[in-house]
Short mmCIF file of C-alpha atoms and ligand atoms in Angstrom, two decimals:
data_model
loop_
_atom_site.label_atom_id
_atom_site.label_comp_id
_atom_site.label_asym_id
_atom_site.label_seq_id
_atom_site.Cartn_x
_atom_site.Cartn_y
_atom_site.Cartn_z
CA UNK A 131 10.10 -24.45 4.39
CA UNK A 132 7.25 -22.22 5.81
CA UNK A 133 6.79 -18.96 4.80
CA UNK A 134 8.06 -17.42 8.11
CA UNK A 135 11.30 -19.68 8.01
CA UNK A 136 11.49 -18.62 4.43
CA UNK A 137 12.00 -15.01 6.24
CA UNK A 138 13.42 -15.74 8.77
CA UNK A 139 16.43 -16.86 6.50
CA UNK A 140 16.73 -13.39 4.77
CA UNK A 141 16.57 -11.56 8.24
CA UNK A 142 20.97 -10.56 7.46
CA UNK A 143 19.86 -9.44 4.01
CA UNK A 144 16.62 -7.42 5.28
CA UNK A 145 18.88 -5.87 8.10
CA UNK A 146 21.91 -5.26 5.90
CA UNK A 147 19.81 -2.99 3.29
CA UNK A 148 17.22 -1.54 6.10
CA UNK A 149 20.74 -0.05 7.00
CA UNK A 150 22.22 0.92 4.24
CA UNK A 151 18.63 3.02 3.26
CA UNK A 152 18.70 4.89 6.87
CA UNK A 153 22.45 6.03 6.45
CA UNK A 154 21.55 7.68 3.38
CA UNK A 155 17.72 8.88 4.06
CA UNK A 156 16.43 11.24 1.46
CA UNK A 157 13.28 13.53 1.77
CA UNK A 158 10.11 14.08 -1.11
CA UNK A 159 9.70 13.01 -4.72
CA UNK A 160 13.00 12.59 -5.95
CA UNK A 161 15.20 10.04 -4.20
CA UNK A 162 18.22 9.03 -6.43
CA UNK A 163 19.99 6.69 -4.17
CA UNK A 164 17.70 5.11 -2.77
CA UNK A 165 15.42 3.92 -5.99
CA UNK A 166 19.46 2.75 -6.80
CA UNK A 167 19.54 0.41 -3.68
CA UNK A 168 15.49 -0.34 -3.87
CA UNK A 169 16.58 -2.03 -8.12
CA UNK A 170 19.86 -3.62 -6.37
CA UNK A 171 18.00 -5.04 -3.77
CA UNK A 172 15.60 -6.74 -6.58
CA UNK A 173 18.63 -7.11 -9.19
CA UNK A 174 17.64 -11.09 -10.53
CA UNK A 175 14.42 -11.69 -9.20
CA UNK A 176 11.53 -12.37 -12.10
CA UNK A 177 9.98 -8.94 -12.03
CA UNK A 178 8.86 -6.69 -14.22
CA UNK A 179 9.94 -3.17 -13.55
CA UNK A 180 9.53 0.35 -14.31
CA UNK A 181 10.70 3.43 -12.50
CA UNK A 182 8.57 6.97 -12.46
CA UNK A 183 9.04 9.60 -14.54
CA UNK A 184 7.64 12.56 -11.99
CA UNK A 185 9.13 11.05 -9.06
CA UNK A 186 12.00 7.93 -8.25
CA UNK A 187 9.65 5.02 -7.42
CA UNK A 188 9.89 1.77 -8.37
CA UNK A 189 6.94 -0.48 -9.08
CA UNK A 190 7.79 -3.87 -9.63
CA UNK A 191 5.17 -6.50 -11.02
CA UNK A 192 5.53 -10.35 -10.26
CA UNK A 193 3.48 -12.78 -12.46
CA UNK A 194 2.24 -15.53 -10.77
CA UNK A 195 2.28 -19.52 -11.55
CA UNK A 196 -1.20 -19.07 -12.50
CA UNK A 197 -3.73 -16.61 -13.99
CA UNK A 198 -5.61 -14.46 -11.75
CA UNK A 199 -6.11 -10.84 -10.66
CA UNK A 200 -3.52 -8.81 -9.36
CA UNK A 201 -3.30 -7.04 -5.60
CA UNK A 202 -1.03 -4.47 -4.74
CA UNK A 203 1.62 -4.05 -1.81
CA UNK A 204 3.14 -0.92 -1.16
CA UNK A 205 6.30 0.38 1.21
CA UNK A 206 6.90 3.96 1.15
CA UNK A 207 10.34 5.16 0.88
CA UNK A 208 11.28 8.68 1.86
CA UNK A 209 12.87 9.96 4.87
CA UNK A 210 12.36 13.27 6.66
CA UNK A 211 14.34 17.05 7.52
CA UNK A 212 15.09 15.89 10.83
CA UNK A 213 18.46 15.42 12.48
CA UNK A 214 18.83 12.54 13.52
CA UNK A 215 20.30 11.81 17.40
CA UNK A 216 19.85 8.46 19.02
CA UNK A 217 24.00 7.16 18.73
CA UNK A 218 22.86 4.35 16.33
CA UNK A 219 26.00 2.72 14.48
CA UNK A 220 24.50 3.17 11.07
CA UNK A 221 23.25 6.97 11.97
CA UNK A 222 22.58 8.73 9.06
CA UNK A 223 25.20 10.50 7.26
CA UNK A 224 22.81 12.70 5.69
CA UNK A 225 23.08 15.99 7.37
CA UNK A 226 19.49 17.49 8.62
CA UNK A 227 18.04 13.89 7.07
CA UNK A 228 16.56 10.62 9.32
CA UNK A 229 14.26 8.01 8.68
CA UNK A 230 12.57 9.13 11.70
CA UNK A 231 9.01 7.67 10.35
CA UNK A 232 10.46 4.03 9.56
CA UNK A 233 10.05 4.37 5.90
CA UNK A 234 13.55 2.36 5.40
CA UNK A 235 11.74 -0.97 7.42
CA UNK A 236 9.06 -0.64 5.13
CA UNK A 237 11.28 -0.53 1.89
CA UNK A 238 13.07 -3.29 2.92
CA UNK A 239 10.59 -5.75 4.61
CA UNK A 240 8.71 -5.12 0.73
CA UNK A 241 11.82 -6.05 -0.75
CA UNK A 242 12.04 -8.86 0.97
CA UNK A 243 8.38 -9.92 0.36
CA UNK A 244 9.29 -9.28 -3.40
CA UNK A 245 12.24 -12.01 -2.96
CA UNK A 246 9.41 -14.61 -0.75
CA UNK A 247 6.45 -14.21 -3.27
CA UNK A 248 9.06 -14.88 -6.43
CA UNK A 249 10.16 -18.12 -4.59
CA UNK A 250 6.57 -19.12 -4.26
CA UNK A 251 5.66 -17.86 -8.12
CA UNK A 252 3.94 -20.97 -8.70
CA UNK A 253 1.53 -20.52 -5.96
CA UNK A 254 0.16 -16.89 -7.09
CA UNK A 255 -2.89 -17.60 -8.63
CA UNK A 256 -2.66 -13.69 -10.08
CA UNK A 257 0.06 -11.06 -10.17
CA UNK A 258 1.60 -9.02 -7.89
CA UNK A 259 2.51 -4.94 -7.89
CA UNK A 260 4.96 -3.65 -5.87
CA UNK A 261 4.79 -0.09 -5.01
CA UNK A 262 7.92 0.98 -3.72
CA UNK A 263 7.18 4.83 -3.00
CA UNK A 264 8.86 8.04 -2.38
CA UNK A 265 7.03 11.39 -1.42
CA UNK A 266 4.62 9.78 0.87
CA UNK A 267 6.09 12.78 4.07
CA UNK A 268 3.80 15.60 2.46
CA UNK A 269 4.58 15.13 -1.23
CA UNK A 270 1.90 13.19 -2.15
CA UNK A 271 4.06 10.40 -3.91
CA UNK A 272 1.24 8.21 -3.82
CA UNK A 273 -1.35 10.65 -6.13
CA UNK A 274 1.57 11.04 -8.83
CA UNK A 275 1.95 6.94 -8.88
CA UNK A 276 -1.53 6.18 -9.28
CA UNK A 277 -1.44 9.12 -11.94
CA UNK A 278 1.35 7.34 -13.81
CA UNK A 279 -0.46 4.19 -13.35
CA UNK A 280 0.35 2.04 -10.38
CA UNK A 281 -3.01 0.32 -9.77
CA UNK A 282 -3.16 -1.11 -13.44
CA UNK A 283 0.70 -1.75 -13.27
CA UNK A 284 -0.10 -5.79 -14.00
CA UNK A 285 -2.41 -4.58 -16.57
CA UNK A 286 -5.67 -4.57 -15.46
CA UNK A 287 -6.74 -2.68 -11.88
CA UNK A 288 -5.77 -3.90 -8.79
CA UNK A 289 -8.53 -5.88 -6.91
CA UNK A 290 -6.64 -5.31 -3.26
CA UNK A 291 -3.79 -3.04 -1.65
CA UNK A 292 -2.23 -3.30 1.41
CA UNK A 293 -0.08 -1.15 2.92
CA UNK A 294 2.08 -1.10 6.51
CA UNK A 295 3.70 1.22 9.33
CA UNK A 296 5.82 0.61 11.35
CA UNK A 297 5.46 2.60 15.15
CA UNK A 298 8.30 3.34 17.22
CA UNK A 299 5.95 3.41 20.15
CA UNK A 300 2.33 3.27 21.35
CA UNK A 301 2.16 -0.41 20.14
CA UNK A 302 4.31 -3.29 22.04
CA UNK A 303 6.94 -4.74 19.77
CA UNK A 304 5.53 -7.04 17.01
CA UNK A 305 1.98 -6.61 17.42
CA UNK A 306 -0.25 -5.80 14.34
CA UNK A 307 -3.12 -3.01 14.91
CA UNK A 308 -5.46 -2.00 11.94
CA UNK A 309 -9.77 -1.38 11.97
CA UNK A 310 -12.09 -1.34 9.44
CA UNK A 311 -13.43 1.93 8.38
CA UNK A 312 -11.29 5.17 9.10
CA UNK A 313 -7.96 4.07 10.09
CA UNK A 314 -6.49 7.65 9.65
CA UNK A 315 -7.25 11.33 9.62
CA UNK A 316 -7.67 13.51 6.65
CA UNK A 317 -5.07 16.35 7.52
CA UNK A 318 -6.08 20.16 6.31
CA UNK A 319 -5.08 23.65 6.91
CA UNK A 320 -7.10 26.44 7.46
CA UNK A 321 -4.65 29.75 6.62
CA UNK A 322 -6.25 33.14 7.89
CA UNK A 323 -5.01 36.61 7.00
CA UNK A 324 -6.93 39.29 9.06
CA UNK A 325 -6.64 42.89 7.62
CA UNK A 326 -7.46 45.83 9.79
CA UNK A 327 -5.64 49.35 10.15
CA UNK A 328 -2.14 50.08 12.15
CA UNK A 329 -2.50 53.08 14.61
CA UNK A 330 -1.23 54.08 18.08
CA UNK A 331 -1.67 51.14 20.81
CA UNK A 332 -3.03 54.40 22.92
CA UNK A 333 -6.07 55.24 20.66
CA UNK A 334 -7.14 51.97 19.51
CA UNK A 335 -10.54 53.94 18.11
CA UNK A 336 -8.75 55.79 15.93
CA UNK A 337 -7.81 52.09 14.00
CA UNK A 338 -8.64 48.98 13.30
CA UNK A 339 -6.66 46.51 15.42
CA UNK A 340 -6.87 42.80 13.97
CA UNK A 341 -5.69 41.16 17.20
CA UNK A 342 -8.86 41.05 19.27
CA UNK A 343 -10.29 39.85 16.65
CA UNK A 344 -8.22 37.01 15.51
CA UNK A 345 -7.73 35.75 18.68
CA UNK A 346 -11.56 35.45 18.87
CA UNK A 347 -11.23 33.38 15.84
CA UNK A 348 -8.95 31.28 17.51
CA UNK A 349 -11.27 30.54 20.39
CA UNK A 350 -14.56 30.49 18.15
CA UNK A 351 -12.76 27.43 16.07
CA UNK A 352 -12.71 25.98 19.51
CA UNK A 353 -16.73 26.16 20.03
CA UNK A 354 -17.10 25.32 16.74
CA UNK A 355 -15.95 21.94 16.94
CA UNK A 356 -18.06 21.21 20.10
CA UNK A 357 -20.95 22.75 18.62
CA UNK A 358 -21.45 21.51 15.14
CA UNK A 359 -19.86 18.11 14.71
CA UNK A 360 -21.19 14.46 15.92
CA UNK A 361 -19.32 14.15 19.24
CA UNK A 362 -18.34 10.60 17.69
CA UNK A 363 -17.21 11.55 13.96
CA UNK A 364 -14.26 13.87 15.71
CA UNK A 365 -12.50 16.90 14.39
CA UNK A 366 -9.14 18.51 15.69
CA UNK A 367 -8.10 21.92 15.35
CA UNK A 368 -5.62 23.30 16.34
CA UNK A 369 -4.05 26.81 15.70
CA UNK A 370 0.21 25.86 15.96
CA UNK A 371 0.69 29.56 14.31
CA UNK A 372 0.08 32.96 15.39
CA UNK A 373 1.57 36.55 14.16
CA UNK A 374 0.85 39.65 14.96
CA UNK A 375 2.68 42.97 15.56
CA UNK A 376 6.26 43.86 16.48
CA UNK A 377 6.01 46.10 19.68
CA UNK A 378 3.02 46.57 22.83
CA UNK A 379 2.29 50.07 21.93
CA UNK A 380 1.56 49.58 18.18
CA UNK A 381 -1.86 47.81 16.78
CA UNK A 382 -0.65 46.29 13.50
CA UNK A 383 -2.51 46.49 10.33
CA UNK A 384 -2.83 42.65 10.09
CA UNK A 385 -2.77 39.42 11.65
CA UNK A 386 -2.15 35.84 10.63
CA UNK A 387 -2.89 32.62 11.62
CA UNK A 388 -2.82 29.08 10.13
CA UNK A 389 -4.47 25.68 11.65
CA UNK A 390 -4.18 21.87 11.26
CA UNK A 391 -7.15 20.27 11.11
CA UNK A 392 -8.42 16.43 11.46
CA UNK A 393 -11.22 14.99 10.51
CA UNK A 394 -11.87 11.12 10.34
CA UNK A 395 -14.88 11.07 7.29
CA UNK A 396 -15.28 13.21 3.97
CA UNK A 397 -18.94 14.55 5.70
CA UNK A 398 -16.77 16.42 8.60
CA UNK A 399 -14.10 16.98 6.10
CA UNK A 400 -16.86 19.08 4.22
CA UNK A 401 -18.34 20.38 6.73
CA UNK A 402 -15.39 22.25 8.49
CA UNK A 403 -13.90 23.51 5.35
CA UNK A 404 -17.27 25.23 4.48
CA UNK A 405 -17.96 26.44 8.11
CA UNK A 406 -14.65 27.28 9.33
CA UNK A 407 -13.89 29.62 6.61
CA UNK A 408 -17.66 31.49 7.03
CA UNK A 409 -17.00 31.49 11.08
CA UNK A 410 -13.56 33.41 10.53
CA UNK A 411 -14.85 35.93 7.67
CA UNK A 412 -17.86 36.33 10.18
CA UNK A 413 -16.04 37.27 13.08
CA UNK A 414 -14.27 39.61 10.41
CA UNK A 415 -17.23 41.01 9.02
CA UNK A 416 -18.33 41.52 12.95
CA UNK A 417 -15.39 44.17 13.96
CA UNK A 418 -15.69 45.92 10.37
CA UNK A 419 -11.88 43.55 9.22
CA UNK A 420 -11.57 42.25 6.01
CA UNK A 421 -10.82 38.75 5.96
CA UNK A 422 -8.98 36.13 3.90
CA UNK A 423 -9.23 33.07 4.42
CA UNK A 424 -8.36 29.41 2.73
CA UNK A 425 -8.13 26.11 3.21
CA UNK A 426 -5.53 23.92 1.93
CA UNK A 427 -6.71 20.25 1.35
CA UNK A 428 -3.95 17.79 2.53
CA UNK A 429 -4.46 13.98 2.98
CA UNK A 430 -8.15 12.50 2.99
CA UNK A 431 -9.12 10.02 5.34
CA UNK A 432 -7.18 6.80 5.02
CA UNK A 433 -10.37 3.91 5.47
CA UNK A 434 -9.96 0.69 5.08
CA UNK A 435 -11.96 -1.28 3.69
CA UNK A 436 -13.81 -3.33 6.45
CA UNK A 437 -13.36 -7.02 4.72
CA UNK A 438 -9.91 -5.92 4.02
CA UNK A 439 -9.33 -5.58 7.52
CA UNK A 440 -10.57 -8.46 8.85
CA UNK A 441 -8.63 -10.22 6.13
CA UNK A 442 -5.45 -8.46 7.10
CA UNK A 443 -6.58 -9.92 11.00
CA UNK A 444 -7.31 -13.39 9.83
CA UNK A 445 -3.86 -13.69 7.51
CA UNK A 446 -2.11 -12.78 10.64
CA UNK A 447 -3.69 -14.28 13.23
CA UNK A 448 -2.87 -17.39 10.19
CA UNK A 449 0.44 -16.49 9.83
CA UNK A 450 2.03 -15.69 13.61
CA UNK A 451 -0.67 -17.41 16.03
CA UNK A 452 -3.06 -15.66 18.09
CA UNK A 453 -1.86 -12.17 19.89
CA UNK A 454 -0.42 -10.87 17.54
CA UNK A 455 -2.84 -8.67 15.94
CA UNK A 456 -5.54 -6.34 17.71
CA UNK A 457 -8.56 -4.37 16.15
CA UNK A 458 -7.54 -0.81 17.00
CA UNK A 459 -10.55 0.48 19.19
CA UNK A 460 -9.56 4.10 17.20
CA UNK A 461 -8.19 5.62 14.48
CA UNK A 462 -4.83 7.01 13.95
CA UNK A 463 -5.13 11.47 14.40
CA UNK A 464 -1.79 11.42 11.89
CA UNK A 465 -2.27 11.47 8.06
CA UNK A 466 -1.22 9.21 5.26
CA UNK A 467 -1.36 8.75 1.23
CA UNK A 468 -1.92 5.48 1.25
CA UNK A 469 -5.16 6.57 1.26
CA UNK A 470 -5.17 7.93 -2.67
CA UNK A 471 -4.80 4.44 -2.95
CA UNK A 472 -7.58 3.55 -0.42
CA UNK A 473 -9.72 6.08 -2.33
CA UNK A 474 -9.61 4.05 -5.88
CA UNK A 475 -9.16 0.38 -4.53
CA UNK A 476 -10.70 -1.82 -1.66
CA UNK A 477 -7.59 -2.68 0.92
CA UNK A 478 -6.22 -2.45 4.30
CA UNK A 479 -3.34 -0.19 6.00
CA UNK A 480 -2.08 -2.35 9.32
CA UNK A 481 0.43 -1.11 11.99
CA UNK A 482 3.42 -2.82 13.22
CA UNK A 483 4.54 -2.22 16.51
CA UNK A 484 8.30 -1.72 16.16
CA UNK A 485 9.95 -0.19 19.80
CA UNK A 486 12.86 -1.81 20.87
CA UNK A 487 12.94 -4.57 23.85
CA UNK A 488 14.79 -2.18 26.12
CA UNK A 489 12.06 0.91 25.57
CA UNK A 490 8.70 0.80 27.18
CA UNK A 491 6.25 1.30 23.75
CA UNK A 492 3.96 3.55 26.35
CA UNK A 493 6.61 6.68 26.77
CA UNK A 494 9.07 5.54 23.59
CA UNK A 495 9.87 8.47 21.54
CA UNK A 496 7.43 8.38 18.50
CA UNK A 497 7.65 8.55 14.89
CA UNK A 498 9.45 11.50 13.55
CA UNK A 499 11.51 12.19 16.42
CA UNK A 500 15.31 12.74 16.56
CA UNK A 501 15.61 9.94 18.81
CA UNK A 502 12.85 7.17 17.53
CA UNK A 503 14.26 3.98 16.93
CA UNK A 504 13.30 0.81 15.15
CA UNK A 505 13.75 -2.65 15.42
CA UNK A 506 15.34 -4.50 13.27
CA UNK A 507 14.01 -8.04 14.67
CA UNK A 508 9.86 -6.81 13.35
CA UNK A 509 11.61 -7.47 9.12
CA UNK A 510 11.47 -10.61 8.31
CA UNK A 511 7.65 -10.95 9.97
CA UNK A 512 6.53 -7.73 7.72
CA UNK A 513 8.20 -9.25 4.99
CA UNK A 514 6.35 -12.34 5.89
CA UNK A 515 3.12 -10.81 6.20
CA UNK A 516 3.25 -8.92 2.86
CA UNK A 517 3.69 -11.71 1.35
CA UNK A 518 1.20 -14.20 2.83
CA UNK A 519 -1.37 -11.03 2.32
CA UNK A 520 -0.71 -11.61 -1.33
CA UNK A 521 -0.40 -15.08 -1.06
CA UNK A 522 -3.90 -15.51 0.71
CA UNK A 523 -5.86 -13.11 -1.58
CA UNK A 524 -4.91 -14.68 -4.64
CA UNK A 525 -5.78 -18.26 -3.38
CA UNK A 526 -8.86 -19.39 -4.93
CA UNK A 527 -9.02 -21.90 -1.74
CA UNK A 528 -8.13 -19.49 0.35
CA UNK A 529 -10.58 -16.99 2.32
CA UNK A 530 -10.23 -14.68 -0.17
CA UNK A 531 -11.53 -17.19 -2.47
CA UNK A 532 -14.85 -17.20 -0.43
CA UNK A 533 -15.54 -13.55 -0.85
ZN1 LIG B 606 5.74 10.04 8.96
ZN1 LIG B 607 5.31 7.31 7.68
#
């Protein structure tokens, strides 16, 4: 039986736990009942597993038929504070909880890869880790697993990871998307505090009003991006918080603001921390305000490796036949942690197109909204293609074995 028949076949089993995780979705490091179902779902299989001690994940090692290295696959597992409203029979029952971002496909099409690659044990040449992950929504899951050891988890370090997404929209259903290079943004926040002096709205001399100021700031970020950075190495800002005051005819003794900010390589990434902060405590410095301003590293760039990706292409290109799989012209302006993992290892992070028949992918709601929805029918081919992805790289005949 081929591989895809092979998943094809566990398609009730994939759909049966992808619903059982998104009635119970559960948000950051700590997610009880779902590492429960992830160790039921692998209950008999020949793996090896340990659970983590700062957070619930489950990594899961396979040893293969013969010796060889070890690659790495990796679902992530948590689900986000959203309430969820799109009527689906298996809603969740978690109040203010959804699996908005499609982490439950991901958990289960790797559990079902874990189930195709122990079937085909004697064809591993090499071992396989499975990195079932919680925390990746802002919690940085990923960081504390490779800090507790994920990447050596067969024993010595991983020579490839690959990790997938799912997409509620944007990509037509079953199509695979990834790039070489920068596949995502780093995501960072600028946080400015801008102290002046309260006073009368009517004698604005006789204080120091932070507003004018601050909203200069805001606009100066603006120019900044157009003016210092490589027109083709991008960088986002933008300012989704503003506070100031309480009522027209008082200036307030401060104002706040906070930014997101994108960038797509560690030399932009630099850059704007460094000039960002001097442009705001400039414009400070300018009106005679004292300024205080930081900036909160999130996610770095997620970049893929470029053989990785092109392996990824060719494996399913292999796998499903040609059109299923496009090099994405861009990157991704959303964040991810897969790429702590992308940071230590060579490997590839490839999208899955996911929106149901009856939506149009071009105006589907996306990822982490109330009413995004998945489709079950993309499991068993992500289950498929985690597998073959570790079935191909540790073929010595294979085209990893000609790299
Ligand atoms: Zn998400
Ligand atoms: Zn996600």
């Amino acid at each position: 039986m081929s591989l895809l028949e092979s998943a094809q076949d566990l398609r009730d089993e994939l759909v049966q736990l992808r619903h059982s995780l998104h009635t119970t979705p559960e948000v950051g490091l700590h997610l009880p009942i779902t590492q429960e179902k992830v160790l039921a779902a692998l209950d008999g299989l020949p793996l090896e597993i340990s659970t983590g001690e700062s957070l619930s994940s489950v990594t899961a090692v396979l040893r293969g038929g013969r010796p060889g290295p070890s690659v790495l696959l990796r679902g992530d597992m948590d689900a986000l504070p959203v309430a969820e409203r799109n009527g689906l029979p298996y809603i969740s029952s978690h109040e203010g909880r959804m699996h908005a971002c499609g982490h439950d496909l991901h958990t289960s099409m790797l559990a079902g890869a874990a189930h195709l690659l122990a079937a085909r044990r004697e064809e591993l040449a090499g071992d396989v880790v499975f990195m079932f992950q919680p925390g990746e929504e802002g919690y940085e899951g990923a960081r504390f697993m490779i800090d507790e050891g994920v990447l050596d988890a067969a024993g010595s370090r991983v020579v490839a990871a690959y990790g997938m997404h799912v997409v509620s929209a944007m990509l037509p259903p079953g199509v695979f998307s990834s790039r070489g290079g920068p596949i995502m943004a780093a995501a960072d926040t600028l946080n400015v505090h801008v102290i002046g002096r309260g006073g009368h709205g009517s004698t604005p001399q006789r204080a120091q009003d932070p507003i004018p100021a601050a909203c200069e700031m805001v606009t100066a970020l603006q120019t900044l991006v157009t003016r210092a950075f490589d027109v083709f190495d991008p960088v986002v800002v933008t300012v989704g918080s503003f506070h100031a005051g309480t009522v027209d005819n008082v200036i307030p003794d401060d104002a706040r603001f906070s930014a997101t900010i994108r960038t797509f390589s560690k030399g932009s990434r630099a850059r704007i921390k460094q000039r960002a902060v001097q442009l705001v405590e400039g414009i400070g410095a300018a009106h005679g305000l004292r300024v205080e301003a930081s900036f909160g590293m999130g996610y770095p760039v997620t970049v893929n490796t470029p053989d990785e990706a092109s392996f990824a292409g060719e494996t399913i290109d292999g796998l499903f036949g040609p059109g299923r799989f496009f090099v994405a012209p861009q990157p991704v302006t959303g964040s991810e942690d897969f790429s702590y993992v992308l940071e230590d290892v060579p490997g590839a992070f490839v999208f899955l197109g996911a929106c149901p028949p009856d939506r149009d992918p071009a105006d589907a709601p996306y990822n982490h909204s109330p009413e995004a929805l998945f489709d079950d029918a993309v499991l068993p081919d992500g289950a498929a293609l985690y597998a073959s992805l570790a079935l191909s790289r540790l073929s010595p005949s294979g085209t990893a074995g000609t790299r």
